[in-house]
mmCIF file of C-alpha atoms and ligand atoms in Angstrom:
data_model
loop_
_atom_site.group_PDB
_atom_site.id
_atom_site.type_symbol
_atom_site.label_atom_id
_atom_site.label_comp_id
_atom_site.label_asym_id
_atom_site.label_seq_id
_atom_site.Cartn_x
_atom_site.Cartn_y
_atom_site.Cartn_z
ATOM 1 C CA MET A 42 32.342 -54.542 28.153
ATOM 2 C CA SER A 43 34.339 -56.693 25.732
ATOM 3 C CA ALA A 44 33.592 -56.392 22.045
ATOM 4 C CA LEU A 45 31.746 -59.137 20.211
ATOM 5 C CA PRO A 46 33.653 -60.951 17.512
ATOM 6 C CA LEU A 47 32.482 -59.151 14.403
ATOM 7 C CA PRO A 48 32.860 -59.291 10.662
ATOM 8 C CA THR A 49 35.534 -57.288 8.904
ATOM 9 C CA LEU A 50 33.281 -54.253 8.625
ATOM 10 C CA SER A 51 33.695 -53.649 12.354
ATOM 11 C CA GLN A 52 37.248 -52.531 11.688
ATOM 12 C CA ASN A 53 35.781 -49.430 10.105
ATOM 13 C CA LEU A 54 33.332 -48.702 12.884
ATOM 14 C CA ASP A 55 33.474 -45.814 15.302
ATOM 15 C CA VAL A 56 31.280 -45.858 18.385
ATOM 16 C CA LEU A 57 28.688 -43.095 18.178
ATOM 17 C CA PHE A 58 26.477 -43.975 21.165
ATOM 18 C CA ASP A 59 27.869 -46.448 23.663
ATOM 19 C CA VAL A 60 25.856 -48.809 25.835
ATOM 20 C CA ASN A 61 25.597 -46.416 28.775
ATOM 21 C CA THR A 62 24.565 -43.473 26.629
ATOM 22 C CA LEU A 63 21.842 -45.532 24.970
ATOM 23 C CA GLU A 64 20.603 -46.835 28.296
ATOM 24 C CA ARG A 65 20.399 -43.349 29.802
ATOM 25 C CA ARG A 66 18.522 -41.854 26.861
ATOM 26 C CA VAL A 67 16.122 -44.781 26.561
ATOM 27 C CA ALA A 68 15.289 -44.405 30.261
ATOM 28 C CA GLU A 69 14.552 -40.701 29.704
ATOM 29 C CA LEU A 70 12.266 -41.470 26.768
ATOM 30 C CA GLY A 71 10.469 -44.124 28.808
ATOM 31 C CA ALA A 72 9.934 -41.688 31.662
ATOM 32 C CA GLN A 73 8.595 -39.049 29.288
ATOM 33 C CA ILE A 74 6.208 -41.470 27.592
ATOM 34 C CA THR A 75 5.045 -42.679 31.002
ATOM 35 C CA GLN A 76 4.315 -39.097 32.029
ATOM 36 C CA ASP A 77 2.546 -38.234 28.773
ATOM 37 C CA PHE A 78 0.340 -41.336 28.659
ATOM 38 C CA VAL A 79 -0.490 -41.837 32.308
ATOM 39 C CA GLY A 80 -4.226 -42.356 32.760
ATOM 40 C CA ARG A 81 -4.802 -43.131 29.064
ATOM 41 C CA GLU A 82 -6.495 -46.341 28.097
ATOM 42 C CA SER A 83 -5.211 -48.871 25.563
ATOM 43 C CA VAL A 84 -1.679 -47.745 24.824
ATOM 44 C CA VAL A 85 -0.015 -49.987 22.231
ATOM 45 C CA LEU A 86 3.601 -49.883 21.125
ATOM 46 C CA VAL A 87 3.747 -50.655 17.413
ATOM 47 C CA VAL A 88 7.277 -51.934 16.888
ATOM 48 C CA VAL A 89 8.568 -51.629 13.333
ATOM 49 C CA LEU A 90 10.559 -54.717 12.410
ATOM 50 C CA LYS A 91 13.343 -55.440 12.362
ATOM 51 C CA GLY A 92 15.540 -52.496 13.261
ATOM 52 C CA SER A 93 13.535 -51.307 16.275
ATOM 53 C CA VAL A 94 13.524 -54.566 18.192
ATOM 54 C CA MET A 95 16.443 -53.841 20.547
ATOM 55 C CA PHE A 96 15.290 -50.278 21.186
ATOM 56 C CA ALA A 97 11.680 -51.312 21.755
ATOM 57 C CA ALA A 98 12.632 -54.113 24.143
ATOM 58 C CA ASP A 99 14.628 -51.684 26.283
ATOM 59 C CA LEU A 100 12.146 -48.818 26.000
ATOM 60 C CA ALA A 101 9.103 -50.928 26.892
ATOM 61 C CA ARG A 102 10.764 -51.856 30.182
ATOM 62 C CA LYS A 103 11.162 -48.169 31.021
ATOM 63 C CA ILE A 104 7.477 -47.376 30.482
ATOM 64 C CA ASP A 105 5.604 -47.737 33.745
ATOM 65 C CA LEU A 106 2.120 -48.197 32.259
ATOM 66 C CA PRO A 107 -0.082 -51.151 31.236
ATOM 67 C CA ILE A 108 0.943 -51.042 27.563
ATOM 68 C CA THR A 109 0.630 -53.769 24.954
ATOM 69 C CA LEU A 110 3.086 -54.593 22.175
ATOM 70 C CA ASP A 111 2.491 -55.392 18.548
ATOM 71 C CA PHE A 112 4.819 -55.779 15.584
ATOM 72 C CA LEU A 113 4.715 -54.529 12.024
ATOM 73 C CA GLY A 114 7.113 -55.736 9.359
ATOM 74 C CA LEU A 115 7.926 -53.171 6.685
ATOM 75 C CA SER A 116 10.159 -53.524 3.705
ATOM 76 C CA SER A 117 11.075 -50.525 1.621
ATOM 77 C CA TYR A 118 12.198 -50.901 -1.931
ATOM 78 C CA GLN A 119 15.645 -49.463 -2.138
ATOM 79 C CA ASP A 120 17.557 -48.137 -5.057
ATOM 80 C CA ALA A 121 21.328 -48.074 -4.718
ATOM 81 C CA LYS A 122 21.516 -46.068 -1.527
ATOM 82 C CA GLU A 123 18.163 -45.037 -0.241
ATOM 83 C CA THR A 124 14.532 -45.898 0.108
ATOM 84 C CA THR A 125 12.261 -45.174 -2.840
ATOM 85 C CA GLY A 126 9.265 -44.534 -0.621
ATOM 86 C CA VAL A 127 7.543 -47.634 -1.944
ATOM 87 C CA VAL A 128 6.876 -49.627 1.181
ATOM 88 C CA ARG A 129 5.390 -53.083 1.588
ATOM 89 C CA ILE A 130 3.930 -54.608 4.737
ATOM 90 C CA THR A 131 5.663 -57.953 5.207
ATOM 91 C CA ASN A 132 4.105 -58.756 8.579
ATOM 92 C CA ASP A 133 0.919 -57.059 9.668
ATOM 93 C CA LEU A 134 -0.214 -56.214 13.196
ATOM 94 C CA SER A 135 -1.802 -59.121 15.010
ATOM 95 C CA ARG A 136 -4.651 -57.018 16.417
ATOM 96 C CA SER A 137 -6.786 -54.053 15.452
ATOM 97 C CA VAL A 138 -5.610 -50.650 16.685
ATOM 98 C CA GLU A 139 -9.033 -49.078 16.333
ATOM 99 C CA GLY A 140 -9.663 -46.729 19.261
ATOM 100 C CA LYS A 141 -6.190 -47.340 20.683
ATOM 101 C CA ASN A 142 -3.403 -44.923 21.513
ATOM 102 C CA VAL A 143 -0.604 -46.009 19.203
ATOM 103 C CA ILE A 144 3.062 -45.220 19.767
ATOM 104 C CA VAL A 145 5.127 -46.217 16.727
ATOM 105 C CA ILE A 146 8.633 -47.337 17.662
ATOM 106 C CA GLU A 147 11.212 -46.796 14.906
ATOM 107 C CA ASP A 148 14.966 -47.217 14.774
ATOM 108 C CA ILE A 149 15.728 -44.293 12.488
ATOM 109 C CA VAL A 150 13.930 -41.683 10.416
ATOM 110 C CA ASP A 151 16.041 -40.870 7.404
ATOM 111 C CA THR A 152 14.145 -39.474 4.382
ATOM 112 C CA GLY A 153 10.859 -39.835 6.284
ATOM 113 C CA LEU A 154 9.239 -41.743 3.415
ATOM 114 C CA THR A 155 8.778 -44.953 5.398
ATOM 115 C CA MET A 156 7.207 -43.112 8.315
ATOM 116 C CA LYS A 157 4.895 -41.150 6.023
ATOM 117 C CA PHE A 158 3.649 -44.397 4.490
ATOM 118 C CA LEU A 159 3.180 -45.931 7.904
ATOM 119 C CA LEU A 160 1.313 -42.936 9.331
ATOM 120 C CA GLU A 161 -1.091 -42.882 6.395
ATOM 121 C CA ASN A 162 -1.624 -46.614 6.676
ATOM 122 C CA LEU A 163 -2.263 -46.486 10.419
ATOM 123 C CA LYS A 164 -4.750 -43.625 10.084
ATOM 124 C CA THR A 165 -7.003 -45.815 7.927
ATOM 125 C CA ARG A 166 -7.289 -48.143 10.942
ATOM 126 C CA ASN A 167 -8.938 -45.457 13.109
ATOM 127 C CA PRO A 168 -6.674 -45.360 16.155
ATOM 128 C CA ALA A 169 -7.537 -42.875 18.926
ATOM 129 C CA SER A 170 -4.108 -41.275 18.483
ATOM 130 C CA VAL A 171 -0.737 -41.926 16.852
ATOM 131 C CA ARG A 172 2.614 -40.752 18.186
ATOM 132 C CA ILE A 173 6.037 -41.520 16.778
ATOM 133 C CA CYS A 174 9.074 -42.449 18.818
ATOM 134 C CA THR A 175 12.341 -42.897 16.958
ATOM 135 C CA LEU A 176 15.737 -43.657 18.412
ATOM 136 C CA LEU A 177 17.559 -41.703 15.702
ATOM 137 C CA HIS A 178 16.748 -38.883 13.301
ATOM 138 C CA LYS A 179 18.840 -37.671 10.365
ATOM 139 C CA PRO A 180 17.293 -34.262 9.602
ATOM 140 C CA ALA A 181 19.794 -33.496 6.807
ATOM 141 C CA ARG A 182 18.142 -36.216 4.709
ATOM 142 C CA THR A 183 14.496 -35.238 5.163
ATOM 143 C CA ARG A 184 12.375 -35.502 2.014
ATOM 144 C CA VAL A 185 8.997 -35.501 3.731
ATOM 145 C CA ALA A 186 8.493 -33.983 7.138
ATOM 146 C CA VAL A 187 6.637 -36.165 9.603
ATOM 147 C CA PRO A 188 5.893 -35.092 13.169
ATOM 148 C CA LEU A 189 8.344 -36.874 15.470
ATOM 149 C CA ASP A 190 7.068 -36.826 19.031
ATOM 150 C CA TYR A 191 10.014 -38.539 20.717
ATOM 151 C CA VAL A 192 13.547 -38.543 19.311
ATOM 152 C CA GLY A 193 16.430 -40.275 21.061
ATOM 153 C CA PHE A 194 19.273 -38.593 19.195
ATOM 154 C CA THR A 195 19.623 -36.347 16.184
ATOM 155 C CA ILE A 196 22.562 -37.423 14.028
ATOM 156 C CA GLU A 197 24.574 -36.206 11.055
ATOM 157 C CA ASP A 198 24.187 -37.655 7.585
ATOM 158 C CA GLU A 199 26.167 -40.801 8.333
ATOM 159 C CA PHE A 200 25.339 -44.480 7.946
ATOM 160 C CA VAL A 201 24.906 -46.053 11.350
ATOM 161 C CA VAL A 202 24.683 -49.675 12.492
ATOM 162 C CA GLY A 203 24.125 -51.629 15.662
ATOM 163 C CA TYR A 204 21.512 -51.749 18.426
ATOM 164 C CA GLY A 205 19.090 -53.103 15.830
ATOM 165 C CA LEU A 206 20.276 -51.132 12.805
ATOM 166 C CA ASP A 207 21.752 -53.203 10.024
ATOM 167 C CA HIS A 208 24.164 -53.128 7.157
ATOM 168 C CA ALA A 209 22.924 -55.734 4.649
ATOM 169 C CA GLN A 210 21.014 -57.406 7.531
ATOM 170 C CA LYS A 211 24.126 -57.776 9.656
ATOM 171 C CA LEU A 212 25.469 -55.936 12.726
ATOM 172 C CA ARG A 213 22.042 -55.595 14.354
ATOM 173 C CA ASN A 214 23.456 -57.376 17.391
ATOM 174 C CA LEU A 215 26.123 -54.786 18.149
ATOM 175 C CA PRO A 216 25.288 -53.483 21.627
ATOM 176 C CA TYR A 217 26.176 -49.903 20.673
ATOM 177 C CA VAL A 218 25.441 -47.599 17.711
ATOM 178 C CA GLY A 219 28.430 -47.220 15.421
ATOM 179 C CA VAL A 220 29.249 -45.220 12.311
ATOM 180 C CA VAL A 221 30.590 -46.935 9.234
ATOM 181 C CA ARG A 222 33.725 -45.154 8.040
ATOM 182 C CA GLY A 223 35.273 -45.520 4.612
HETATM 183 P P1 IMP B 355 13.453 -43.571 5.480
HETATM 184 O O1 IMP B 355 14.439 -43.054 4.467
HETATM 185 O O2 IMP B 355 13.175 -42.528 6.541
HETATM 186 O O3 IMP B 355 12.226 -44.049 4.804
HETATM 187 O O4 IMP B 355 14.137 -44.781 6.221
HETATM 188 C C1 IMP B 355 14.006 -46.056 5.715
HETATM 189 C C2 IMP B 355 14.770 -47.089 6.490
HETATM 190 O O5 IMP B 355 16.119 -47.051 6.051
HETATM 191 C C3 IMP B 355 14.873 -46.948 7.996
HETATM 192 O O6 IMP B 355 13.766 -47.419 8.705
HETATM 193 C C4 IMP B 355 16.076 -47.839 8.259
HETATM 194 O O7 IMP B 355 15.673 -49.200 8.306
HETATM 195 C C5 IMP B 355 16.926 -47.592 7.044
HETATM 196 N N1 IMP B 355 18.027 -46.668 7.328
HETATM 197 C C6 IMP B 355 18.094 -45.353 7.090
HETATM 198 N N2 IMP B 355 19.258 -44.837 7.493
HETATM 199 C C7 IMP B 355 19.956 -45.875 8.018
HETATM 200 C C8 IMP B 355 21.259 -45.994 8.623
HETATM 201 O O8 IMP B 355 22.043 -45.035 8.776
HETATM 202 N N3 IMP B 355 21.613 -47.237 9.033
HETATM 203 C C9 IMP B 355 20.802 -48.327 8.907
HETATM 204 N N4 IMP B 355 19.590 -48.256 8.352
HETATM 205 C C10 IMP B 355 19.165 -47.048 7.913
HETATM 206 MG MG1 MG B 356 13.529 -49.301 9.859
#
């Protein structure tokens, strides 16, 4: 596959997970979710905007069940380098999740603060169950442990972009996951 024309930052990018690797792992996650949720009523994928959009679009097509999709916009207040744990809902779910089996779809769990906020928030809405599916996990950075039910890849403490993940809102459209060097 030919590379997209990209901003200067791409010169300092190394490919961490290429298109084929992502596709294979997403298919495995989809198969596992299908197996785990078969026969369950009202399964809803709660897609966390914006970083999870590419992952969720691919994953949903690998889940062979009558799921529904909904979207939740979250914005975390950042200090220089990382989230402060203060999270704001910028776009709420369009429907109630009461009594539903929720699978949260995240791009990356870093400190865990965003996911902790989201879990607590979702629990107040009385879902039947909540599971978390994240494409990436950076365990070295954990500040609060949250139970991650499905993890695509565990990565080192490196800043990654692409396949939905951004650097200052850009590079989400890279088809692979890359590491920013230097
Ligand atoms: P948290 O630290 O687990 O709360 O993660 C907060 C958010 O920071 C994630 O949902 C991502 O949007 C973003 N984030 C964390 N690490 C990275 C990264 O390596 N690349 C791009 N975004 C990241
Ligand atoms: Mg995110």
